[in-house]
PDB file of C-alpha atoms and ligand atoms in Angstrom:
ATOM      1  CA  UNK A 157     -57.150 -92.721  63.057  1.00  0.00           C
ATOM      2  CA  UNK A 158     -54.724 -93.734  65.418  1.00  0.00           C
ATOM      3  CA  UNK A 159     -54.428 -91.721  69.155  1.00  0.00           C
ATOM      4  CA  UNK A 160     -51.052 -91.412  70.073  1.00  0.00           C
ATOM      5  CA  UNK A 161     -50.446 -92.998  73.419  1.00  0.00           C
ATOM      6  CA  UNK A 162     -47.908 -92.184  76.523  1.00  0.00           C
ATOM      7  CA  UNK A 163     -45.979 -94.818  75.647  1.00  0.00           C
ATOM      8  CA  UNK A 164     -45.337 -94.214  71.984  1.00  0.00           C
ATOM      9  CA  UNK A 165     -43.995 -90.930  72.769  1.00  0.00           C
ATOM     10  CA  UNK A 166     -42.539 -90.874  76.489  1.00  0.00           C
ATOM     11  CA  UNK A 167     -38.591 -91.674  74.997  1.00  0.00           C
ATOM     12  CA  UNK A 168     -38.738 -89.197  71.864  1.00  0.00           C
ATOM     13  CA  UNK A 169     -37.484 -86.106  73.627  1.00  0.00           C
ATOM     14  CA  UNK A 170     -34.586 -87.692  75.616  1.00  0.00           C
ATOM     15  CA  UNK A 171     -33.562 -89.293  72.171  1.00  0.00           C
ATOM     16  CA  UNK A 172     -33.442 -86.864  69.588  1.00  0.00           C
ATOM     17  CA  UNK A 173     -29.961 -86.152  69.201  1.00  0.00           C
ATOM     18  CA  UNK A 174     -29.656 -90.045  68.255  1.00  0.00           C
ATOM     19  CA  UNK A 175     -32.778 -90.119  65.970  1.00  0.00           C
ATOM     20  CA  UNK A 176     -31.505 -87.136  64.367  1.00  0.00           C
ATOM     21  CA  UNK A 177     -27.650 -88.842  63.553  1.00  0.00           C
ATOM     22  CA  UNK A 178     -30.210 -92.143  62.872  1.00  0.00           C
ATOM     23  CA  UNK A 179     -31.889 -89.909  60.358  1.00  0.00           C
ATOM     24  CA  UNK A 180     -28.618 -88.079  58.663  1.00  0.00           C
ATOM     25  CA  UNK A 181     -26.979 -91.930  58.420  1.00  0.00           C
ATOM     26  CA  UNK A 182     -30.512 -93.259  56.351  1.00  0.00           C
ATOM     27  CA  UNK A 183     -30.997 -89.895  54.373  1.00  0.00           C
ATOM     28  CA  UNK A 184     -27.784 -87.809  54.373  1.00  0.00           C
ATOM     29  CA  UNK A 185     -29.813 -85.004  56.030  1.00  0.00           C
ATOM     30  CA  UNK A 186     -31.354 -83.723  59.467  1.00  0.00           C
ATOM     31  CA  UNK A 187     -34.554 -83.538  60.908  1.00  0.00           C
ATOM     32  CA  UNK A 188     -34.620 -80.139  59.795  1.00  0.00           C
ATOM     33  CA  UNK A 189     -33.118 -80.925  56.849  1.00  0.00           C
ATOM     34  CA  UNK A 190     -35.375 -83.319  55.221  1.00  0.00           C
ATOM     35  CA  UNK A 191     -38.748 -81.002  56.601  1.00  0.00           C
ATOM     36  CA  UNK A 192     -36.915 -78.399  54.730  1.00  0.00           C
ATOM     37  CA  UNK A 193     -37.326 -80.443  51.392  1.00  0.00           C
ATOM     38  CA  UNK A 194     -40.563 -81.851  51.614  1.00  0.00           C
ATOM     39  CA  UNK A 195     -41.643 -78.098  52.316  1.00  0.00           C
ATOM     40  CA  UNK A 196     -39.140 -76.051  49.348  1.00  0.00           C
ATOM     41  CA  UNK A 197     -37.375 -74.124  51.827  1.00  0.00           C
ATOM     42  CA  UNK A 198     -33.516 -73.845  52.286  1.00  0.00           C
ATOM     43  CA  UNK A 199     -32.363 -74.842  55.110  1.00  0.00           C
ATOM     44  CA  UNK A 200     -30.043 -72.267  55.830  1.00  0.00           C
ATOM     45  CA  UNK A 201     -31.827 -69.650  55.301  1.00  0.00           C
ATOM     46  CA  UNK A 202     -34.600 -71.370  57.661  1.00  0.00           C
ATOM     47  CA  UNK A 203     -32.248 -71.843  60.110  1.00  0.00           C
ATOM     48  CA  UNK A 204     -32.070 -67.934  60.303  1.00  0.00           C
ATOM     49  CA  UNK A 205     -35.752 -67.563  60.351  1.00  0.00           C
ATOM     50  CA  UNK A 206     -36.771 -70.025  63.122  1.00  0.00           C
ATOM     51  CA  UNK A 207     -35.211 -68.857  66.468  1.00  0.00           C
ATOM     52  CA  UNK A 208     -37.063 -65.733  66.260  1.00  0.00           C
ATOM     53  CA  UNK A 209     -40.478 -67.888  65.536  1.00  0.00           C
ATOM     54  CA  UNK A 210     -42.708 -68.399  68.907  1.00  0.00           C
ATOM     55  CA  UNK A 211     -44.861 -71.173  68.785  1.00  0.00           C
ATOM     56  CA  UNK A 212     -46.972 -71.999  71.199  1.00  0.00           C
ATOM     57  CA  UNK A 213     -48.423 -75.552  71.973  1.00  0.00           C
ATOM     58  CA  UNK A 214     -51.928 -75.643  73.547  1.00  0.00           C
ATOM     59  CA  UNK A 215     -53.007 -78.512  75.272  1.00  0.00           C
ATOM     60  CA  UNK A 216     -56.407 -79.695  74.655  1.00  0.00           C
ATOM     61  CA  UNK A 217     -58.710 -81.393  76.801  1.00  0.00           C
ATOM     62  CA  UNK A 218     -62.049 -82.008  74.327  1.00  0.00           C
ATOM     63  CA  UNK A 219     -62.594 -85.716  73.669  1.00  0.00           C
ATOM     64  CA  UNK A 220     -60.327 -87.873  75.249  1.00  0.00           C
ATOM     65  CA  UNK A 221     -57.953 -85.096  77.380  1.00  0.00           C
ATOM     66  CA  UNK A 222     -54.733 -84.169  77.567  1.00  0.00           C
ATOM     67  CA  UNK A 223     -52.054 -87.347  76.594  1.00  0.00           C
ATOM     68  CA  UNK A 224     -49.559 -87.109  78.766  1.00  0.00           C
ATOM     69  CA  UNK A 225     -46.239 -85.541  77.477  1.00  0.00           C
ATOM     70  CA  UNK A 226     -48.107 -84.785  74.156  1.00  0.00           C
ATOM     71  CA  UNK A 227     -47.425 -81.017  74.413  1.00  0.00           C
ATOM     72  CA  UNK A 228     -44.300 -81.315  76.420  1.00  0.00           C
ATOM     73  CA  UNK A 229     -43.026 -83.864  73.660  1.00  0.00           C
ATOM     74  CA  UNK A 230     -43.666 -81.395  70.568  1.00  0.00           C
ATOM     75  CA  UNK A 231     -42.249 -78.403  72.076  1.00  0.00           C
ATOM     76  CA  UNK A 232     -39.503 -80.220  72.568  1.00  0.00           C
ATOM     77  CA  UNK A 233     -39.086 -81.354  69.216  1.00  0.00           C
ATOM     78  CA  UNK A 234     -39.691 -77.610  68.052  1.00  0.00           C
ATOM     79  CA  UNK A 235     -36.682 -76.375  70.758  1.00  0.00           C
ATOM     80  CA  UNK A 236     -34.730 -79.159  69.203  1.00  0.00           C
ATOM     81  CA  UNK A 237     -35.384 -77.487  66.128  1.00  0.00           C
ATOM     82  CA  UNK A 238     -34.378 -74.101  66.795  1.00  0.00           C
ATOM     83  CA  UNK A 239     -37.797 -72.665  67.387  1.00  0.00           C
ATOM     84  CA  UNK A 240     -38.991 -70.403  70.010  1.00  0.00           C
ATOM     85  CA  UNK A 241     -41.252 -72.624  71.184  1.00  0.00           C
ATOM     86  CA  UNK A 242     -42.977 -73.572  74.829  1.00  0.00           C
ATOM     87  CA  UNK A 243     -46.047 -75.559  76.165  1.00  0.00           C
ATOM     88  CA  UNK A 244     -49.180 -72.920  76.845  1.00  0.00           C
ATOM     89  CA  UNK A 245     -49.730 -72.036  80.465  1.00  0.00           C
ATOM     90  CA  UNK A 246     -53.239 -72.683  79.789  1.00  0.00           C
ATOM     91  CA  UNK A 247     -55.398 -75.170  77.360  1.00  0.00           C
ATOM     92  CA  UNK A 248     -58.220 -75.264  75.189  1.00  0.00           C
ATOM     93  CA  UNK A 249     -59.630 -71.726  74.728  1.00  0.00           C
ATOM     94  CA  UNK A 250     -57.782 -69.756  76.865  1.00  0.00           C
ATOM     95  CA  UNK A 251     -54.538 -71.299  75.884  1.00  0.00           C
ATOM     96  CA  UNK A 252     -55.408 -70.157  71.816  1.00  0.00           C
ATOM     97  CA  UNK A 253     -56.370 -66.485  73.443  1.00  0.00           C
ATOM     98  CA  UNK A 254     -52.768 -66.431  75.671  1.00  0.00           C
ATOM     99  CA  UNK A 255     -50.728 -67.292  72.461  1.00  0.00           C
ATOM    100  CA  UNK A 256     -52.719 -63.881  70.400  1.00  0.00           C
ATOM    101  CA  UNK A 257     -52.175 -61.856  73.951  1.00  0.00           C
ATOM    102  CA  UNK A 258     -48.327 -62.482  73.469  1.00  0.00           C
ATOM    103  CA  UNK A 259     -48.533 -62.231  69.871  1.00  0.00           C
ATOM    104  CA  UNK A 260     -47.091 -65.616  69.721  1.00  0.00           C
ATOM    105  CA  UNK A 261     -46.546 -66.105  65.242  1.00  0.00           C
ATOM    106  CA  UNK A 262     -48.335 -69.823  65.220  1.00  0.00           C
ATOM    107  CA  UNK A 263     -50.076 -72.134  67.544  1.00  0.00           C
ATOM    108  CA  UNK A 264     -49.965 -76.435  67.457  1.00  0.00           C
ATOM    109  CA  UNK A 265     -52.710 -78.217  69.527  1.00  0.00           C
ATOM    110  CA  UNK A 266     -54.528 -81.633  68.980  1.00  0.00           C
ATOM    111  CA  UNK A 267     -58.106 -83.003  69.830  1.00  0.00           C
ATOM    112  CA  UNK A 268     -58.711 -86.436  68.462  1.00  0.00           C
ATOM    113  CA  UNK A 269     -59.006 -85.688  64.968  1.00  0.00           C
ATOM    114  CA  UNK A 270     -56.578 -83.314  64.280  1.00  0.00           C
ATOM    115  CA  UNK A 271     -53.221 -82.337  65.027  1.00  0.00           C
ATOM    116  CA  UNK A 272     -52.674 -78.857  63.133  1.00  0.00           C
ATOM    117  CA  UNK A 273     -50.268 -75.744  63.228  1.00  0.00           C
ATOM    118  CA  UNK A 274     -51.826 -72.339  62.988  1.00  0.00           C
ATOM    119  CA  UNK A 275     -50.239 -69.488  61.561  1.00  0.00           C
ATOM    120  CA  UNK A 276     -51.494 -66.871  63.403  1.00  0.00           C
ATOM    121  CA  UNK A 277     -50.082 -63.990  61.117  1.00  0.00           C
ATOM    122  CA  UNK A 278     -50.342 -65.499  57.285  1.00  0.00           C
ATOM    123  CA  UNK A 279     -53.690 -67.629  58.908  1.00  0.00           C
ATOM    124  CA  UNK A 280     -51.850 -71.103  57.111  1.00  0.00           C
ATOM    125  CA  UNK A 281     -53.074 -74.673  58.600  1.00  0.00           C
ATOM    126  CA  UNK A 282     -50.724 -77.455  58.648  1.00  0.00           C
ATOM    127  CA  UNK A 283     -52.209 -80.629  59.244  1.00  0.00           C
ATOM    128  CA  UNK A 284     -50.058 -83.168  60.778  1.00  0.00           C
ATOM    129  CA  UNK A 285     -51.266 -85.724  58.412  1.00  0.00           C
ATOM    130  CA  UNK A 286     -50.562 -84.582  55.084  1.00  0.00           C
ATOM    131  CA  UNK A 287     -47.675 -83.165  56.121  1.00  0.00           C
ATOM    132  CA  UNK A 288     -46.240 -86.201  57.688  1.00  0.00           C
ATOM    133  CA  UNK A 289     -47.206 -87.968  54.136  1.00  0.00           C
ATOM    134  CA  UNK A 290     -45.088 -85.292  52.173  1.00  0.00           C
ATOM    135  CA  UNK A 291     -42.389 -85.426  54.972  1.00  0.00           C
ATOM    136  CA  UNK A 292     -42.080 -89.206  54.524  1.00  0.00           C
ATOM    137  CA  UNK A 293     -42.280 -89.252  50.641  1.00  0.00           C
ATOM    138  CA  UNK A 294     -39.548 -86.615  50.405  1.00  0.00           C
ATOM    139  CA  UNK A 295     -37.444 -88.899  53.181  1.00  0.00           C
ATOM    140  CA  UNK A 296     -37.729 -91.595  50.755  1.00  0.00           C
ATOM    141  CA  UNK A 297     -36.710 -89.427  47.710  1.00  0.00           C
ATOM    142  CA  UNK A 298     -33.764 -88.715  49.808  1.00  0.00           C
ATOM    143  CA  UNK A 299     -33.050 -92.565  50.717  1.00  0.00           C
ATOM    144  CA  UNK A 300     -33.390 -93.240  46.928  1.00  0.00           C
ATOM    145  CA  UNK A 301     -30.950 -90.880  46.100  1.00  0.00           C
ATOM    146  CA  UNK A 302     -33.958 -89.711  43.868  1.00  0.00           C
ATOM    147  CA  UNK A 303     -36.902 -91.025  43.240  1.00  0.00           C
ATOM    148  CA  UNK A 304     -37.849 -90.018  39.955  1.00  0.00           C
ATOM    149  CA  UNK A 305     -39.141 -92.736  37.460  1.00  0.00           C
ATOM    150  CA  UNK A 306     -38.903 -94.981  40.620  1.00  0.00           C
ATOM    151  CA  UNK A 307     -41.959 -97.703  41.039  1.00  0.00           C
ATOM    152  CA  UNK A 308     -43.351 -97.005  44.488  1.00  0.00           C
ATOM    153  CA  UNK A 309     -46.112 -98.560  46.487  1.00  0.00           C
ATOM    154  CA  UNK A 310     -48.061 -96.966  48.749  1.00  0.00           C
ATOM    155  CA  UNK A 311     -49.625 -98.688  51.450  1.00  0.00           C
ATOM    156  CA  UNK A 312     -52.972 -96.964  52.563  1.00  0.00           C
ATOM    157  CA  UNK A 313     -54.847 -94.692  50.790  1.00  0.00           C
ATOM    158  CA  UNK A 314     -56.171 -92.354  53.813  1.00  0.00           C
ATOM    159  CA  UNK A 315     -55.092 -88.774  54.622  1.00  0.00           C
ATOM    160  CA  UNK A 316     -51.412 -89.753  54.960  1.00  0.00           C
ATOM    161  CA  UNK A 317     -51.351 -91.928  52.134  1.00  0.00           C
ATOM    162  CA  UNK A 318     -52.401 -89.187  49.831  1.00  0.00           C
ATOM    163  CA  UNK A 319     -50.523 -86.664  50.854  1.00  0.00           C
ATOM    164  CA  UNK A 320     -47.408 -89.408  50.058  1.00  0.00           C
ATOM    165  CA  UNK A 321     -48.720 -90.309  46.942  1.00  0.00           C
ATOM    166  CA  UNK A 322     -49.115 -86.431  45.957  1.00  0.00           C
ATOM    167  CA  UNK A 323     -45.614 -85.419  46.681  1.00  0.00           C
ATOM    168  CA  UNK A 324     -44.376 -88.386  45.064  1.00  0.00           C
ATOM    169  CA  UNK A 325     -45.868 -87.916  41.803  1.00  0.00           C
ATOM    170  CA  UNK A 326     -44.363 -84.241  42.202  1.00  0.00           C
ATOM    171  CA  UNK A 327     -41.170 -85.881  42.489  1.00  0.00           C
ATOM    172  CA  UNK A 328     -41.354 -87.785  39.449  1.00  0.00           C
ATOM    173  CA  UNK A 329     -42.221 -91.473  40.956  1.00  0.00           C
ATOM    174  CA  UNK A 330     -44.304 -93.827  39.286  1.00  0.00           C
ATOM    175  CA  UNK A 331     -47.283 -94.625  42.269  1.00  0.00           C
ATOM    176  CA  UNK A 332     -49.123 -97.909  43.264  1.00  0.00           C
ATOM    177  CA  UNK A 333     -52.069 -97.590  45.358  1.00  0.00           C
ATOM    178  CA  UNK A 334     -52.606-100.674  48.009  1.00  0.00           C
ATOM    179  CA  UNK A 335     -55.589-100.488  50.559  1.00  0.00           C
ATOM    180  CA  UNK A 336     -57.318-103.501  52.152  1.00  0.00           C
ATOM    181  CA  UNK A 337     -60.754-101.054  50.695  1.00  0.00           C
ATOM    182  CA  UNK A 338     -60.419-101.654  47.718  1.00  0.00           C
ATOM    183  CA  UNK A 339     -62.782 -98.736  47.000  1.00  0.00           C
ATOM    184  CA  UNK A 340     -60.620 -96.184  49.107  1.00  0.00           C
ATOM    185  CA  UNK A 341     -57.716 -96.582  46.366  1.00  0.00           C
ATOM    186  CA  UNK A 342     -59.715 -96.475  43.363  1.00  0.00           C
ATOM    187  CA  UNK A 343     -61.430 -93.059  44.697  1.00  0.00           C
ATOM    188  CA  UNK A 344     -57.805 -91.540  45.494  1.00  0.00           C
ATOM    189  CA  UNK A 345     -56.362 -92.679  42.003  1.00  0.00           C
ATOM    190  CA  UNK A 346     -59.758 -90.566  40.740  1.00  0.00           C
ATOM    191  CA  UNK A 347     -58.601 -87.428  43.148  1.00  0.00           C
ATOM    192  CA  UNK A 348     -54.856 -88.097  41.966  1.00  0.00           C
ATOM    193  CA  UNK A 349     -55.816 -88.397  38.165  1.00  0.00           C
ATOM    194  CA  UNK A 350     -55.283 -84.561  37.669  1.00  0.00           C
ATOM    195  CA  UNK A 351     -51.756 -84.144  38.904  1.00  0.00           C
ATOM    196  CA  UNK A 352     -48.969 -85.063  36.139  1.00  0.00           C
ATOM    197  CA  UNK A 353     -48.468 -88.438  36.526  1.00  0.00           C
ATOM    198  CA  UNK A 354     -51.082 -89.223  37.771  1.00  0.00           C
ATOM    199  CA  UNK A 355     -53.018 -91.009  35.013  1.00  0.00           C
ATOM    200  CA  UNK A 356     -50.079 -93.752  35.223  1.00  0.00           C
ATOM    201  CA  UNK A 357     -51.258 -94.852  38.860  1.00  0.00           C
ATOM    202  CA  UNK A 358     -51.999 -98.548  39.439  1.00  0.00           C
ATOM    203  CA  UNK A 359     -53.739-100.145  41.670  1.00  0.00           C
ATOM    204  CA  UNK A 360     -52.265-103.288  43.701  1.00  0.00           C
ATOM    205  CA  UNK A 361     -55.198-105.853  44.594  1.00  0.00           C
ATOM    206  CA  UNK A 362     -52.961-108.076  46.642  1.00  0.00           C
ATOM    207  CA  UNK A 363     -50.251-106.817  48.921  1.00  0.00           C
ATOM    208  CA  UNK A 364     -48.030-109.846  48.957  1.00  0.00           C
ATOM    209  CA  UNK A 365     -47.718-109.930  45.380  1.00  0.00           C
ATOM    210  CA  UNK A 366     -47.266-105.896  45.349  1.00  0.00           C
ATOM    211  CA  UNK A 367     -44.597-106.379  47.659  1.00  0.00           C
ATOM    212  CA  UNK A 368     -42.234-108.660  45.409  1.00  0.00           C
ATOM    213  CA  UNK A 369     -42.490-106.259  42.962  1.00  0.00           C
ATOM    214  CA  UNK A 370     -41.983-103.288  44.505  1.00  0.00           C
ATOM    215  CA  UNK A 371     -37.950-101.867  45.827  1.00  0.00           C
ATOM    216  CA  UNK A 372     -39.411 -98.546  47.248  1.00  0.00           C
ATOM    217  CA  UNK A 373     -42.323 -98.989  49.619  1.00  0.00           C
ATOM    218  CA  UNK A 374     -44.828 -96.081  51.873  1.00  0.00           C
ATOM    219  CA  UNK A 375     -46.127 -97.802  54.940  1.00  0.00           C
ATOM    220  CA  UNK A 376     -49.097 -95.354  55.648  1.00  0.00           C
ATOM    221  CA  UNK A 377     -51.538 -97.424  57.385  1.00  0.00           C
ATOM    222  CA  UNK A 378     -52.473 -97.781  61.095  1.00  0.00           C
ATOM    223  CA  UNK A 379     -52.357-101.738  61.065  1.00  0.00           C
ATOM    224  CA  UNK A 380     -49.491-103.891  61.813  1.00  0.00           C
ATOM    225  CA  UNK A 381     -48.137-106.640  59.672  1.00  0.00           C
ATOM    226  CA  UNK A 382     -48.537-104.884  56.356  1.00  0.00           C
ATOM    227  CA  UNK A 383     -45.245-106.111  55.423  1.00  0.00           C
ATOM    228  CA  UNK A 384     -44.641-109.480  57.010  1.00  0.00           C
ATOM    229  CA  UNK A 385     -41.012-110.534  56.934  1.00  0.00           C
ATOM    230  CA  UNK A 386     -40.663-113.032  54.220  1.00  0.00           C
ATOM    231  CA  UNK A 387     -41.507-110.084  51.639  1.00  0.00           C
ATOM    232  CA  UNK A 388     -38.753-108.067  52.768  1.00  0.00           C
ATOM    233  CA  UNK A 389     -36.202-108.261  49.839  1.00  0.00           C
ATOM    234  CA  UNK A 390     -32.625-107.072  50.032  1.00  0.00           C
ATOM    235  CA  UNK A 391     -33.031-103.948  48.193  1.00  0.00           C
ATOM    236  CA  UNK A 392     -36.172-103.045  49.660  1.00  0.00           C
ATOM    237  CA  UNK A 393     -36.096 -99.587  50.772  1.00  0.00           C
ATOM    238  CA  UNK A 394     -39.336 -98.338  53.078  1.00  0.00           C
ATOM    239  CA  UNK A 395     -40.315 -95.486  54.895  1.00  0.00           C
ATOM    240  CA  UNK A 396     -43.256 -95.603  57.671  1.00  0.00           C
ATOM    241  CA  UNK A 397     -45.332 -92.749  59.002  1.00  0.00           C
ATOM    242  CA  UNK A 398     -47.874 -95.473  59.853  1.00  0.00           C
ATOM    243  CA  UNK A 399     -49.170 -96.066  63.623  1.00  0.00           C
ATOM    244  CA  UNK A 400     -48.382 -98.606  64.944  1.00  0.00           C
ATOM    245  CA  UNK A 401     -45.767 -99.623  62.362  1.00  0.00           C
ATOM    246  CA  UNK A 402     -47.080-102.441  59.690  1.00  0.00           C
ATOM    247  CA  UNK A 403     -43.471-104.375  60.230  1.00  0.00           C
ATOM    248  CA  UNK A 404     -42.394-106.810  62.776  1.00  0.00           C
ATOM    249  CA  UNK A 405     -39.403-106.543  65.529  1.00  0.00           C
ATOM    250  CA  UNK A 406     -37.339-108.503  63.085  1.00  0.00           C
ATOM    251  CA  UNK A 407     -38.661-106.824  59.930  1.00  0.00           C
ATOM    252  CA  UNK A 408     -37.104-104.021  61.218  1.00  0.00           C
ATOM    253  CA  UNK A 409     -33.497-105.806  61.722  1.00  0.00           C
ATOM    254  CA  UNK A 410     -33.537-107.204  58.309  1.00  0.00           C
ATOM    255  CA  UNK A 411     -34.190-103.747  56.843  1.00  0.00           C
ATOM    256  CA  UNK A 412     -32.026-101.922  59.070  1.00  0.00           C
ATOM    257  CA  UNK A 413     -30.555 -98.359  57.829  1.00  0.00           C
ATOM    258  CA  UNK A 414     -32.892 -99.028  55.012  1.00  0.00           C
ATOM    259  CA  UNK A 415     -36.273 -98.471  56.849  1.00  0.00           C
ATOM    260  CA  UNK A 416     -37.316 -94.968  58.555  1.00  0.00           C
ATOM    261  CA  UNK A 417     -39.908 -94.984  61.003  1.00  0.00           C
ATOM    262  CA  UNK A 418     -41.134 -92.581  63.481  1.00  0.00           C
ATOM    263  CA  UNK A 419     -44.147 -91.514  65.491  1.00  0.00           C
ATOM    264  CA  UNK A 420     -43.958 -87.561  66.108  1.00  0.00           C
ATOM    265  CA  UNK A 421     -40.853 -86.455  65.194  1.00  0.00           C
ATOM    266  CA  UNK A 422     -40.750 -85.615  61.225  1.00  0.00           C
ATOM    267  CA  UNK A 423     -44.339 -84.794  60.885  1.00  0.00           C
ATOM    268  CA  UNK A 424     -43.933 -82.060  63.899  1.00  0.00           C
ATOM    269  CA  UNK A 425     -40.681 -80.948  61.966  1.00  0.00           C
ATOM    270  CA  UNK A 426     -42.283 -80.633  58.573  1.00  0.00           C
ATOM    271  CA  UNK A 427     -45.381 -78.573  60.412  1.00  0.00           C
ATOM    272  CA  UNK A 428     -43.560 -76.307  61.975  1.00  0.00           C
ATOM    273  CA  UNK A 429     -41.313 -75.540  58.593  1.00  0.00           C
ATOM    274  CA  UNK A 430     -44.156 -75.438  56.397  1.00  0.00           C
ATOM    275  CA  UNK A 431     -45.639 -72.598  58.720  1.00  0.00           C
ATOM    276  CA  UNK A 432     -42.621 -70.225  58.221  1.00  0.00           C
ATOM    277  CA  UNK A 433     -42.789 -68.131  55.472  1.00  0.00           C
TER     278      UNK A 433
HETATM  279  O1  LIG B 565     -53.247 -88.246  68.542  1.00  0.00           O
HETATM  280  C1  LIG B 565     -54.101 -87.433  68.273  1.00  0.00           C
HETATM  281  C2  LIG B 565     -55.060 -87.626  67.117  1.00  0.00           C
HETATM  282  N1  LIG B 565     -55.172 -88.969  66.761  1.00  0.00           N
HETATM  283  C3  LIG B 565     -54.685 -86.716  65.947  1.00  0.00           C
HETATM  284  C4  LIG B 565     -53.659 -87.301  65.015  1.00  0.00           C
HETATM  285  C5  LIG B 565     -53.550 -86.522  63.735  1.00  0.00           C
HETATM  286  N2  LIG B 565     -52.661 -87.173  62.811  1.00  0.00           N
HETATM  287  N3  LIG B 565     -54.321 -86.340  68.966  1.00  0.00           N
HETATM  288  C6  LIG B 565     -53.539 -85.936  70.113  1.00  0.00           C
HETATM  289  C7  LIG B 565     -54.410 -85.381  71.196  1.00  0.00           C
HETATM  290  C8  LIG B 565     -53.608 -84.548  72.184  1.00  0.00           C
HETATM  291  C9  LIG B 565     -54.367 -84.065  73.406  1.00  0.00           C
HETATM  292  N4  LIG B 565     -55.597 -83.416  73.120  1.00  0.00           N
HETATM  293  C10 LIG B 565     -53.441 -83.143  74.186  1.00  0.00           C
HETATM  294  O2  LIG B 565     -52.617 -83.657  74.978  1.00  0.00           O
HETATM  295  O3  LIG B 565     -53.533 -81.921  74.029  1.00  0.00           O
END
């Protein structure tokens, strides 16, 4: 599992407004849009229910400590969002106490294994990992202009990976599991074998020869150089929850409008929409 660093998220708040046109131009909908279809909800009506919703983000020093501009960083997303949202005056315990005292409706924090949103009146978890898989699989249903009966590879079969493959087997896609354990796909195409669909899945031994065969790609590992250049094709279309990114400087040129990548920002969106009601 990757740890976020100071550095991967230090620009995020004072670029939003361009991510989010970056976003609109690859998907034809917001930030808030596209959270709002990988979670169900309409937007509009969302956009209604949010600025009344008080989250609070706790900072949490177990483990490692406090990242730098962690907290600051997702309550600014939320704000960005609409949300009522602010950074906890104080961490860890007392933090998750303050947010009841003020009768705050959820709570986000992080330690080093988990990044989740609390709902402090319906008691739902979202866990920033599957929901930044279903976030990115519903981006790329977007991208696709639908991704039913599409072919899509999924790259990594961990937490994120699964979520991805889940949502896009709701969604109609025909999935391809790729892991460098061979063993960790072939025990998630077990889990997956009860959805609908989900007796089609293959597995992809080798990833270069996946990748000339595949248009619509899920980057959901936390290696880099999953997708070298020379197997970027012209129609190619990926999206990339995956820390650090598995595609080079110049893999990301050549795929231009047609790759979405990000570190914080959709997976904090889709948390905080899946924990409205
Ligand atoms: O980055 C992380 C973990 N790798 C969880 C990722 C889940 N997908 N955690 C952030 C730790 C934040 C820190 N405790 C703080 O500043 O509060």
């Amino acid at each position: 599992m990757t740890r976020l660093k100071t550095s991967d998220i230090n620009d995020i708040s004072s670029r939003l407004e361009i991510y989010n046109q970056e976003v609109l131009s690859k998907t034809g909908r917001t930030l808030l849009g596209i959270a709002c279809h990988a979670c169900g909800k309409d937007e509009i009506q969302m956009r209604r229910q949010i600025e009344s919703f008080c989250i609070h983000v706790v900072p949490v020093t177990a483990g490692q400590g406090i990242i730098t501009d962690f907290c600051e960083t997702v309550t600014t997303i939320l704000q960005f969002l609409g949300f009522n949202a602010r950074v906890s005056d104080l961490p860890d315990t007392s933090g998750v106490a303050l947010a009841f005292e003020n009768k705050a409706d959820a709570i986000m924090m992080a330690d080093d294994r988990r990044f989740v949103g609390l709902n402090l009146n319906t008691r739902s978890v979202a866990d920033n990992s599957e929901v930044t898989g279903r976030v990115f699989a519903a981006a790329l249903d977007l991208m696709a202009k639908g991704i039913e009966n599409c072919k899509v590879l999924v790259l990594g079969c961990g937490p994120v990976g699964e979520a991805a493959s889940k949502t896009l087997l709701s969604l109609g896609a025909r999935v391809s599991l790729c892991d460098t354990h061979l063993l960790s796909a072939r025990f998630l195409k077990e889990r997956l074998s009860v959805y609908p669909g989900g007796n089609k899945i293959i597995i992809e031994e080798d990833i270069n020869t996946a990748l000339s065969n595949y248009g619509y790609v899920m980057e959901a590992t936390p290696s880099v150089n999953t997708i070298p250049d020379e197997f970027i094709s012209d129609h190619m279309l990926v999206t990339a929850p995956g820390v650090p990114l598995g595609i080079s400087k110049n893999g990301c040129q050549i795929l231009g409008n047609r790759l979405l990548h990000d570190k914080l920002e959709l997976g904090v969106a889709g948390m905080a929409i899946s924990l409205v009601l």
